Structure formats: C-alpha cells, structure tokens
C-alpha cells in the first residue's frame, strides 16, 4: 500500500538545520532556525530553569496524568502573566487557559476548536507570516486568507494597508496577529497603531488570535502584552496562543498555553469544555515537566524577577547585534538599505536577499538562511559577524 506514496518536501526551516548539521565546514553559520544563541553561539539553559528543575527534583514524586487542560496552577500563572492581577478579566473569571504542547500546539488546538465550533470561519494571516501558520490551519480544515502587513521596500509596517485590509474582512472571521516580534519581519505596530488596529477589529466584529511566541523579546515582559490587554478589555472574544519555548529557553519541553477571553464566566466554562474535547481527541493531555518549570518560576517572586533579568539579557544582546550588523553592512557599502535592521525587534528580520543569493551563501560560504531571506539575528556573534558581512557583500555585489 505505501509504495504509491510520494515523499513530502523537507520543512523549509527545520530541513535547513539538518543540512547545517551535515556541513563539515568548521566556520558554518546557522541563521535559519528560530533558536536564541548567546554570544558564545550556544543556546543556554536559563539559571532560573536550572534552579526550578532542582527544586522540582526534590518534590516530584509521581508521574500520573495531568488533567486534559493541564495544570490549573500553571493556567493561573499564565493568565496573571498575560493580563496582570488588576485586569477585569481576572476578577470576572471570563478567561479559560489550557496548557498546550508549545505555541504550535496552542495554534493547532485553536484551529480544531474553530473548525468544530465556528465552521464557517476564515482565518486571516499577515502577508508574510510564520510558514507554519497556513500549514496548521489547512491541516485542520480551516481556510486562510492574507492581509497586508509589510512594506518590503522600506522595511516598515504597511500601516495603511493593514487598516484597509482589516476593514475589508467579513464580520465574524478570525484574524491572527503576532503579539510582538513579528516573525519573519521583525516589524510590530507602535502602541498608537495597535490602538487603531484594536478599534478596527472591534468595529468589524472579528475574532483576534494573538500568537505570542516572543513575550519579553521586544520591549519587556509587561510592555509586550499591552496589545493583548487592550484587546481583552475592548469587548471582543479573544484567543491567545502563548509559547514559552523562547523566553524560557524550553524549546524541547514543548510548553505553551491556549487562553480564550470571553464575555463572561459561563461562556468561558462552555468554551473550556469544547477546548478539552479538541485536546482529548488529539494528544489527550499535555506533558508536565515544562509547565512545572514555568509555574515554579512564575509563582516565586524572587525567581520571577531573576527570569525577567535573564530575558532582558537575551533582548539586549539581540538589539545590540542588530545595531552592529546594520552598521557593518553600511560601512561595507552593501547594496540596499539595512538601517531597518536596527529598528526591528525580536530574533528575526526579513532581508532583501534573493533566493539565489541565499543559495550562494549556503553553497559557497556555508551560511544557512531561509530562502525567503529571513535571518535569525541571534545566530550572529563577534566570531562570525565579519565573515557573514563579507559574504553578504560578495553575493550582493556586482
Ligand atoms: C510566530 C511563531 N509562532 C509560534 C511558534 C511556535 O513555538 P513553539 O516552539 O512553542 O511551538 C514559533 C516558533 O518558532 C513562532 O515563531
């Protein structure tokens, strides 16, 4: 039976990592996969994660199943992190949270939930977006369409195009927005622009889905959820897909959360029952370890403070690397405007490198970049910066 099946193409991002691993060049550079790397090129285990694991080792005595929605203590920590203690969402109990397998798991459960409960809904995605977004919704049978987001020639937000696009989305459809550190562009709306986006979403009666994979990587843990807090108070139903892969460095533990904010507690309970149905039919219940680490850190004021400091270190390193990269490319008179690199936030930037330039970087210099031209700035460090800039100069030159 299986002989008739044809091979699937390798994943655009994870497939490159495989090729990188097999490359014998000792000077190879990987700017493809979205994993934070410190100045030494390594992906650190955060100190607070280490400490939480040691504490857990002393108290964890059993390995029975978690509930379908995961740990309720974890859910409470996630809600506090998203909304703060004083938001009316907390007092009215009109939000539900389920522990999921990373941010990807939260998005997939969202897709299954929409398919089962709002069958006519289309999900609108930014153009461009994280390539897994369309894959996940399509796999769940939920149609997707695109809205304008990015002005490629200026490297800025296409704010007018964005507002116009939202204004044309049919009422009742869902719109997926990146909470901060837009992947792949690194371009986010300013606070004023967010306010306008929120107003338009409310006016059009859309369901916003916020993909929050980089909380803390733009301006800080609390500033990075300002848009979420606005949306949670503006009278629409809201879906948030959180990931702790990046800001806790817990990539392989698969820890994330799906939060839905509704009109009142009774609706939240009904929605929670439907979410549980989706999870039960998918992976039954989540793994415990990553969630327990996050809960341990977030529920201890001292660890929470130390975590914020560690996130700030990652954020600052990325920001400084961006500035240095923009400066070096300009000094080398690399064709194109690279000033935008310094203004963008988060790990990613969409460069104007063409697919053939990307191929040359890989084949001639062992520098691995996604073919769209997206680079992971966190893969750059003092040891590889000059080699990278010289290679970009070579492939973009006459
Ligand atoms: C925009 C975006 N959403 C979601 C995710 C998924 O995160 P996780 O690894 O927690 O599934 C990523 C990871 O790269 C991402 O960049």
PDB file of N, CA, C and O in Angstrom, residues 223-286:
ATOM      1  N   UNK A 223       5.359  45.323  28.792  1.00  0.00           N
ATOM      2  CA  UNK A 223       5.038  46.103  27.591  1.00  0.00           C
ATOM      3  C   UNK A 223       4.650  45.218  26.397  1.00  0.00           C
ATOM      4  O   UNK A 223       3.816  45.615  25.580  1.00  0.00           O
ATOM      5  N   UNK A 224       5.201  44.029  26.315  1.00  0.00           N
ATOM      6  CA  UNK A 224       4.936  43.177  25.152  1.00  0.00           C
ATOM      7  C   UNK A 224       3.529  42.577  25.133  1.00  0.00           C
ATOM      8  O   UNK A 224       3.132  41.967  24.138  1.00  0.00           O
ATOM      9  N   UNK A 225       2.792  42.715  26.233  1.00  0.00           N
ATOM     10  CA  UNK A 225       1.404  42.230  26.213  1.00  0.00           C
ATOM     11  C   UNK A 225       0.410  43.391  26.283  1.00  0.00           C
ATOM     12  O   UNK A 225      -0.778  43.189  26.540  1.00  0.00           O
ATOM     13  N   UNK A 226       0.885  44.612  26.021  1.00  0.00           N
ATOM     14  CA  UNK A 226      -0.007  45.779  26.075  1.00  0.00           C
ATOM     15  C   UNK A 226      -1.173  45.616  25.095  1.00  0.00           C
ATOM     16  O   UNK A 226      -2.336  45.900  25.435  1.00  0.00           O
ATOM     17  N   UNK A 227      -0.887  45.139  23.884  1.00  0.00           N
ATOM     18  CA  UNK A 227      -1.956  44.989  22.886  1.00  0.00           C
ATOM     19  C   UNK A 227      -2.967  43.933  23.339  1.00  0.00           C
ATOM     20  O   UNK A 227      -4.178  44.090  23.147  1.00  0.00           O
ATOM     21  N   UNK A 228      -2.468  42.873  23.966  1.00  0.00           N
ATOM     22  CA  UNK A 228      -3.367  41.818  24.454  1.00  0.00           C
ATOM     23  C   UNK A 228      -4.296  42.378  25.524  1.00  0.00           C
ATOM     24  O   UNK A 228      -5.502  42.106  25.537  1.00  0.00           O
ATOM     25  N   UNK A 229      -3.747  43.214  26.403  1.00  0.00           N
ATOM     26  CA  UNK A 229      -4.581  43.779  27.467  1.00  0.00           C
ATOM     27  C   UNK A 229      -5.636  44.723  26.884  1.00  0.00           C
ATOM     28  O   UNK A 229      -6.768  44.785  27.376  1.00  0.00           O
ATOM     29  N   UNK A 230      -5.259  45.455  25.826  1.00  0.00           N
ATOM     30  CA  UNK A 230      -6.241  46.318  25.150  1.00  0.00           C
ATOM     31  C   UNK A 230      -7.369  45.472  24.564  1.00  0.00           C
ATOM     32  O   UNK A 230      -8.557  45.769  24.760  1.00  0.00           O
ATOM     33  N   UNK A 231      -6.984  44.424  23.842  1.00  0.00           N
ATOM     34  CA  UNK A 231      -7.982  43.571  23.185  1.00  0.00           C
ATOM     35  C   UNK A 231      -8.883  42.891  24.217  1.00  0.00           C
ATOM     36  O   UNK A 231     -10.085  42.749  24.004  1.00  0.00           O
ATOM     37  N   UNK A 232      -8.282  42.484  25.348  1.00  0.00           N
ATOM     38  CA  UNK A 232      -9.060  41.769  26.365  1.00  0.00           C
ATOM     39  C   UNK A 232     -10.090  42.685  27.025  1.00  0.00           C
ATOM     40  O   UNK A 232     -11.033  42.211  27.652  1.00  0.00           O
ATOM     41  N   UNK A 233      -9.901  44.003  26.864  1.00  0.00           N
ATOM     42  CA  UNK A 233     -10.838  44.934  27.501  1.00  0.00           C
ATOM     43  C   UNK A 233     -11.748  45.626  26.503  1.00  0.00           C
ATOM     44  O   UNK A 233     -12.490  46.536  26.873  1.00  0.00           O
ATOM     45  N   UNK A 234     -11.707  45.225  25.238  1.00  0.00           N
ATOM     46  CA  UNK A 234     -12.451  46.007  24.239  1.00  0.00           C
ATOM     47  C   UNK A 234     -13.764  45.367  23.819  1.00  0.00           C
ATOM     48  O   UNK A 234     -14.466  45.879  22.951  1.00  0.00           O
ATOM     49  N   UNK A 235     -14.115  44.244  24.424  1.00  0.00           N
ATOM     50  CA  UNK A 235     -15.446  43.688  24.167  1.00  0.00           C
ATOM     51  C   UNK A 235     -15.516  42.641  23.074  1.00  0.00           C
ATOM     52  O   UNK A 235     -16.614  42.237  22.689  1.00  0.00           O
ATOM     53  N   UNK A 236     -14.355  42.182  22.566  1.00  0.00           N
ATOM     54  CA  UNK A 236     -14.405  41.086  21.587  1.00  0.00           C
ATOM     55  C   UNK A 236     -13.981  39.783  22.271  1.00  0.00           C
ATOM     56  O   UNK A 236     -13.361  39.806  23.332  1.00  0.00           O
ATOM     57  N   UNK A 237     -14.335  38.661  21.670  1.00  0.00           N
ATOM     58  CA  UNK A 237     -13.783  37.386  22.125  1.00  0.00           C
ATOM     59  C   UNK A 237     -12.359  37.294  21.586  1.00  0.00           C
ATOM     60  O   UNK A 237     -12.105  37.678  20.444  1.00  0.00           O
ATOM     61  N   UNK A 238     -11.452  36.795  22.410  1.00  0.00           N
ATOM     62  CA  UNK A 238     -10.024  36.867  22.074  1.00  0.00           C
ATOM     63  C   UNK A 238      -9.371  35.512  22.334  1.00  0.00           C
ATOM     64  O   UNK A 238      -9.675  34.854  23.330  1.00  0.00           O
ATOM     65  N   UNK A 239      -8.469  35.127  21.422  1.00  0.00           N
ATOM     66  CA  UNK A 239      -7.720  33.882  21.596  1.00  0.00           C
ATOM     67  C   UNK A 239      -6.231  34.215  21.664  1.00  0.00           C
ATOM     68  O   UNK A 239      -5.743  34.996  20.834  1.00  0.00           O
ATOM     69  N   UNK A 240      -5.522  33.663  22.646  1.00  0.00           N
ATOM     70  CA  UNK A 240      -4.082  33.919  22.768  1.00  0.00           C
ATOM     71  C   UNK A 240      -3.338  32.581  22.781  1.00  0.00           C
ATOM     72  O   UNK A 240      -3.674  31.685  23.570  1.00  0.00           O
ATOM     73  N   UNK A 241      -2.345  32.463  21.904  1.00  0.00           N
ATOM     74  CA  UNK A 241      -1.528  31.249  21.846  1.00  0.00           C
ATOM     75  C   UNK A 241      -0.132  31.606  22.362  1.00  0.00           C
ATOM     76  O   UNK A 241       0.657  32.226  21.654  1.00  0.00           O
ATOM     77  N   UNK A 242       0.151  31.251  23.618  1.00  0.00           N
ATOM     78  CA  UNK A 242       1.447  31.593  24.222  1.00  0.00           C
ATOM     79  C   UNK A 242       2.443  30.466  24.020  1.00  0.00           C
ATOM     80  O   UNK A 242       2.069  29.292  24.028  1.00  0.00           O
ATOM     81  N   UNK A 243       3.696  30.861  23.893  1.00  0.00           N
ATOM     82  CA  UNK A 243       4.781  29.877  23.854  1.00  0.00           C
ATOM     83  C   UNK A 243       5.828  30.291  24.880  1.00  0.00           C
ATOM     84  O   UNK A 243       6.137  31.475  25.012  1.00  0.00           O
ATOM     85  N   UNK A 244       6.380  29.310  25.593  1.00  0.00           N
ATOM     86  CA  UNK A 244       7.498  29.596  26.499  1.00  0.00           C
ATOM     87  C   UNK A 244       8.795  28.980  25.978  1.00  0.00           C
ATOM     88  O   UNK A 244       9.766  28.844  26.708  1.00  0.00           O
ATOM     89  N   UNK A 245       8.772  28.602  24.687  1.00  0.00           N
ATOM     90  CA  UNK A 245       9.970  28.000  24.098  1.00  0.00           C
ATOM     91  C   UNK A 245      11.131  28.973  24.119  1.00  0.00           C
ATOM     92  O   UNK A 245      12.250  28.619  24.482  1.00  0.00           O
ATOM     93  N   UNK A 246      10.884  30.224  23.712  1.00  0.00           N
ATOM     94  CA  UNK A 246      11.981  31.184  23.546  1.00  0.00           C
ATOM     95  C   UNK A 246      12.285  31.909  24.851  1.00  0.00           C
ATOM     96  O   UNK A 246      13.433  32.018  25.251  1.00  0.00           O
ATOM     97  N   UNK A 247      11.245  32.454  25.503  1.00  0.00           N
ATOM     98  CA  UNK A 247      11.559  33.306  26.655  1.00  0.00           C
ATOM     99  C   UNK A 247      11.940  32.514  27.910  1.00  0.00           C
ATOM    100  O   UNK A 247      12.455  33.091  28.873  1.00  0.00           O
ATOM    101  N   UNK A 248      11.724  31.192  27.919  1.00  0.00           N
ATOM    102  CA  UNK A 248      12.262  30.344  28.988  1.00  0.00           C
ATOM    103  C   UNK A 248      13.361  29.412  28.454  1.00  0.00           C
ATOM    104  O   UNK A 248      13.908  28.609  29.205  1.00  0.00           O
ATOM    105  N   UNK A 249      13.610  29.472  27.138  1.00  0.00           N
ATOM    106  CA  UNK A 249      14.583  28.554  26.537  1.00  0.00           C
ATOM    107  C   UNK A 249      14.167  27.095  26.705  1.00  0.00           C
ATOM    108  O   UNK A 249      15.002  26.211  26.819  1.00  0.00           O
ATOM    109  N   UNK A 250      12.844  26.842  26.692  1.00  0.00           N
ATOM    110  CA  UNK A 250      12.344  25.484  26.954  1.00  0.00           C
ATOM    111  C   UNK A 250      11.881  24.798  25.667  1.00  0.00           C
ATOM    112  O   UNK A 250      10.864  24.103  25.658  1.00  0.00           O
ATOM    113  N   UNK A 251      12.645  25.022  24.595  1.00  0.00           N
ATOM    114  CA  UNK A 251      12.247  24.550  23.264  1.00  0.00           C
ATOM    115  C   UNK A 251      11.779  23.087  23.267  1.00  0.00           C
ATOM    116  O   UNK A 251      10.704  22.763  22.788  1.00  0.00           O
ATOM    117  N   UNK A 252      12.610  22.202  23.810  1.00  0.00           N
ATOM    118  CA  UNK A 252      12.309  20.771  23.668  1.00  0.00           C
ATOM    119  C   UNK A 252      11.303  20.280  24.702  1.00  0.00           C
ATOM    120  O   UNK A 252      10.866  19.134  24.642  1.00  0.00           O
ATOM    121  N   UNK A 253      10.926  21.123  25.650  1.00  0.00           N
ATOM    122  CA  UNK A 253       9.956  20.668  26.650  1.00  0.00           C
ATOM    123  C   UNK A 253       8.526  20.837  26.164  1.00  0.00           C
ATOM    124  O   UNK A 253       7.586  20.338  26.789  1.00  0.00           O
ATOM    125  N   UNK A 254       8.326  21.565  25.072  1.00  0.00           N
ATOM    126  CA  UNK A 254       7.016  21.786  24.457  1.00  0.00           C
ATOM    127  C   UNK A 254       6.020  22.348  25.471  1.00  0.00           C
ATOM    128  O   UNK A 254       5.103  21.668  25.919  1.00  0.00           O
ATOM    129  N   UNK A 255       6.254  23.604  25.824  1.00  0.00           N
ATOM    130  CA  UNK A 255       5.360  24.218  26.815  1.00  0.00           C
ATOM    131  C   UNK A 255       4.766  25.520  26.290  1.00  0.00           C
ATOM    132  O   UNK A 255       5.480  26.433  25.904  1.00  0.00           O
ATOM    133  N   UNK A 256       3.450  25.543  26.250  1.00  0.00           N
ATOM    134  CA  UNK A 256       2.715  26.706  25.759  1.00  0.00           C
ATOM    135  C   UNK A 256       1.345  26.738  26.405  1.00  0.00           C
ATOM    136  O   UNK A 256       1.054  25.941  27.313  1.00  0.00           O
ATOM    137  N   UNK A 257       0.510  27.663  25.961  1.00  0.00           N
ATOM    138  CA  UNK A 257      -0.826  27.776  26.562  1.00  0.00           C
ATOM    139  C   UNK A 257      -1.809  28.383  25.573  1.00  0.00           C
ATOM    140  O   UNK A 257      -1.448  29.257  24.788  1.00  0.00           O
ATOM    141  N   UNK A 258      -3.027  27.890  25.645  1.00  0.00           N
ATOM    142  CA  UNK A 258      -4.123  28.465  24.860  1.00  0.00           C
ATOM    143  C   UNK A 258      -5.080  29.154  25.831  1.00  0.00           C
ATOM    144  O   UNK A 258      -5.598  28.514  26.753  1.00  0.00           O
ATOM    145  N   UNK A 259      -5.259  30.456  25.638  1.00  0.00           N
ATOM    146  CA  UNK A 259      -6.159  31.227  26.503  1.00  0.00           C
ATOM    147  C   UNK A 259      -7.263  31.830  25.644  1.00  0.00           C
ATOM    148  O   UNK A 259      -6.979  32.387  24.586  1.00  0.00           O
ATOM    149  N   UNK A 260      -8.500  31.683  26.100  1.00  0.00           N
ATOM    150  CA  UNK A 260      -9.606  32.339  25.388  1.00  0.00           C
ATOM    151  C   UNK A 260     -10.315  33.271  26.357  1.00  0.00           C
ATOM    152  O   UNK A 260     -10.688  32.863  27.463  1.00  0.00           O
ATOM    153  N   UNK A 261     -10.477  34.522  25.919  1.00  0.00           N
ATOM    154  CA  UNK A 261     -11.164  35.533  26.736  1.00  0.00           C
ATOM    155  C   UNK A 261     -12.566  35.688  26.150  1.00  0.00           C
ATOM    156  O   UNK A 261     -12.714  35.905  24.942  1.00  0.00           O
ATOM    157  N   UNK A 262     -13.570  35.557  27.006  1.00  0.00           N
ATOM    158  CA  UNK A 262     -14.953  35.565  26.519  1.00  0.00           C
ATOM    159  C   UNK A 262     -15.764  36.643  27.248  1.00  0.00           C
ATOM    160  O   UNK A 262     -15.215  37.397  28.044  1.00  0.00           O
ATOM    161  N   UNK A 263     -17.086  36.660  27.003  1.00  0.00           N
ATOM    162  CA  UNK A 263     -17.941  37.708  27.576  1.00  0.00           C
ATOM    163  C   UNK A 263     -18.132  37.545  29.079  1.00  0.00           C
ATOM    164  O   UNK A 263     -18.215  38.533  29.817  1.00  0.00           O
ATOM    165  N   UNK A 264     -18.230  36.317  29.560  1.00  0.00           N
ATOM    166  CA  UNK A 264     -18.452  36.110  30.996  1.00  0.00           C
ATOM    167  C   UNK A 264     -18.001  34.702  31.397  1.00  0.00           C
ATOM    168  O   UNK A 264     -17.634  33.887  30.541  1.00  0.00           O
ATOM    169  N   UNK A 265     -18.064  34.423  32.689  1.00  0.00           N
ATOM    170  CA  UNK A 265     -17.536  33.161  33.210  1.00  0.00           C
ATOM    171  C   UNK A 265     -18.264  31.944  32.633  1.00  0.00           C
ATOM    172  O   UNK A 265     -17.651  30.919  32.348  1.00  0.00           O
ATOM    173  N   UNK A 266     -19.567  32.111  32.425  1.00  0.00           N
ATOM    174  CA  UNK A 266     -20.323  30.966  31.941  1.00  0.00           C
ATOM    175  C   UNK A 266     -19.886  30.591  30.509  1.00  0.00           C
ATOM    176  O   UNK A 266     -19.710  29.411  30.185  1.00  0.00           O
ATOM    177  N   UNK A 267     -19.687  31.621  29.666  1.00  0.00           N
ATOM    178  CA  UNK A 267     -19.204  31.340  28.303  1.00  0.00           C
ATOM    179  C   UNK A 267     -17.809  30.718  28.375  1.00  0.00           C
ATOM    180  O   UNK A 267     -17.494  29.762  27.647  1.00  0.00           O
ATOM    181  N   UNK A 268     -16.966  31.245  29.274  1.00  0.00           N
ATOM    182  CA  UNK A 268     -15.597  30.718  29.399  1.00  0.00           C
ATOM    183  C   UNK A 268     -15.634  29.228  29.754  1.00  0.00           C
ATOM    184  O   UNK A 268     -14.848  28.429  29.232  1.00  0.00           O
ATOM    185  N   UNK A 269     -16.567  28.853  30.624  1.00  0.00           N
ATOM    186  CA  UNK A 269     -16.650  27.434  31.028  1.00  0.00           C
ATOM    187  C   UNK A 269     -17.106  26.561  29.852  1.00  0.00           C
ATOM    188  O   UNK A 269     -16.604  25.456  29.638  1.00  0.00           O
ATOM    189  N   UNK A 270     -18.067  27.083  29.068  1.00  0.00           N
ATOM    190  CA  UNK A 270     -18.542  26.325  27.904  1.00  0.00           C
ATOM    191  C   UNK A 270     -17.412  26.147  26.894  1.00  0.00           C
ATOM    192  O   UNK A 270     -17.167  25.043  26.376  1.00  0.00           O
ATOM    193  N   UNK A 271     -16.718  27.249  26.623  1.00  0.00           N
ATOM    194  CA  UNK A 271     -15.606  27.223  25.670  1.00  0.00           C
ATOM    195  C   UNK A 271     -14.530  26.241  26.163  1.00  0.00           C
ATOM    196  O   UNK A 271     -13.989  25.448  25.386  1.00  0.00           O
ATOM    197  N   UNK A 272     -14.264  26.268  27.468  1.00  0.00           N
ATOM    198  CA  UNK A 272     -13.245  25.372  28.040  1.00  0.00           C
ATOM    199  C   UNK A 272     -13.631  23.915  27.792  1.00  0.00           C
ATOM    200  O   UNK A 272     -12.771  23.069  27.497  1.00  0.00           O
ATOM    201  N   UNK A 273     -14.927  23.616  27.889  1.00  0.00           N
ATOM    202  CA  UNK A 273     -15.359  22.226  27.684  1.00  0.00           C
ATOM    203  C   UNK A 273     -15.109  21.803  26.233  1.00  0.00           C
ATOM    204  O   UNK A 273     -14.726  20.661  25.963  1.00  0.00           O
ATOM    205  N   UNK A 274     -15.297  22.735  25.294  1.00  0.00           N
ATOM    206  CA  UNK A 274     -15.057  22.416  23.873  1.00  0.00           C
ATOM    207  C   UNK A 274     -13.557  22.267  23.590  1.00  0.00           C
ATOM    208  O   UNK A 274     -13.146  21.422  22.796  1.00  0.00           O
ATOM    209  N   UNK A 275     -12.752  23.127  24.228  1.00  0.00           N
ATOM    210  CA  UNK A 275     -11.294  23.030  24.051  1.00  0.00           C
ATOM    211  C   UNK A 275     -10.814  21.667  24.561  1.00  0.00           C
ATOM    212  O   UNK A 275      -9.985  21.001  23.922  1.00  0.00           O
ATOM    213  N   UNK A 276     -11.376  21.238  25.697  1.00  0.00           N
ATOM    214  CA  UNK A 276     -10.986  19.939  26.259  1.00  0.00           C
ATOM    215  C   UNK A 276     -11.305  18.802  25.285  1.00  0.00           C
ATOM    216  O   UNK A 276     -10.528  17.869  25.117  1.00  0.00           O
ATOM    217  N   UNK A 277     -12.444  18.938  24.640  1.00  0.00           N
ATOM    218  CA  UNK A 277     -12.843  17.933  23.642  1.00  0.00           C
ATOM    219  C   UNK A 277     -11.781  17.832  22.538  1.00  0.00           C
ATOM    220  O   UNK A 277     -11.396  16.748  22.115  1.00  0.00           O
ATOM    221  N   UNK A 278     -11.321  18.994  22.060  1.00  0.00           N
ATOM    222  CA  UNK A 278     -10.305  19.021  20.985  1.00  0.00           C
ATOM    223  C   UNK A 278      -9.005  18.377  21.460  1.00  0.00           C
ATOM    224  O   UNK A 278      -8.363  17.623  20.725  1.00  0.00           O
ATOM    225  N   UNK A 279      -8.603  18.693  22.690  1.00  0.00           N
ATOM    226  CA  UNK A 279      -7.331  18.169  23.210  1.00  0.00           C
ATOM    227  C   UNK A 279      -7.411  16.656  23.414  1.00  0.00           C
ATOM    228  O   UNK A 279      -6.508  15.908  23.049  1.00  0.00           O
ATOM    229  N   UNK A 280      -8.541  16.217  23.985  1.00  0.00           N
ATOM    230  CA  UNK A 280      -8.717  14.797  24.281  1.00  0.00           C
ATOM    231  C   UNK A 280      -8.585  13.950  23.016  1.00  0.00           C
ATOM    232  O   UNK A 280      -7.983  12.885  23.015  1.00  0.00           O
ATOM    233  N   UNK A 281      -9.151  14.483  21.910  1.00  0.00           N
ATOM    234  CA  UNK A 281      -9.117  13.725  20.653  1.00  0.00           C
ATOM    235  C   UNK A 281      -7.786  13.884  19.930  1.00  0.00           C
ATOM    236  O   UNK A 281      -7.568  13.272  18.891  1.00  0.00           O
ATOM    237  N   UNK A 282      -6.913  14.732  20.452  1.00  0.00           N
ATOM    238  CA  UNK A 282      -5.642  14.988  19.780  1.00  0.00           C
ATOM    239  C   UNK A 282      -4.499  14.291  20.521  1.00  0.00           C
ATOM    240  O   UNK A 282      -3.987  13.268  20.088  1.00  0.00           O
ATOM    241  N   UNK A 283      -4.103  14.830  21.676  1.00  0.00           N
ATOM    242  CA  UNK A 283      -2.988  14.194  22.416  1.00  0.00           C
ATOM    243  C   UNK A 283      -3.388  13.850  23.843  1.00  0.00           C
ATOM    244  O   UNK A 283      -2.540  13.538  24.672  1.00  0.00           O
ATOM    245  N   UNK A 284      -4.650  13.980  24.156  1.00  0.00           N
ATOM    246  CA  UNK A 284      -5.242  13.547  25.428  1.00  0.00           C
ATOM    247  C   UNK A 284      -4.945  14.484  26.605  1.00  0.00           C
ATOM    248  O   UNK A 284      -5.852  14.971  27.261  1.00  0.00           O
ATOM    249  N   UNK A 285      -3.682  14.730  26.873  1.00  0.00           N
ATOM    250  CA  UNK A 285      -3.309  15.672  27.941  1.00  0.00           C
ATOM    251  C   UNK A 285      -1.833  16.029  27.776  1.00  0.00           C
ATOM    252  O   UNK A 285      -1.090  15.280  27.164  1.00  0.00           O
ATOM    253  N   UNK A 286      -1.429  17.186  28.307  1.00  0.00           N
ATOM    254  CA  UNK A 286      -0.065  17.652  27.999  1.00  0.00           C
ATOM    255  C   UNK A 286       1.000  17.028  28.895  1.00  0.00           C
ATOM    256  O   UNK A 286       0.686  16.509  29.965  1.00  0.00           O
TER     257      UNK A 286
END
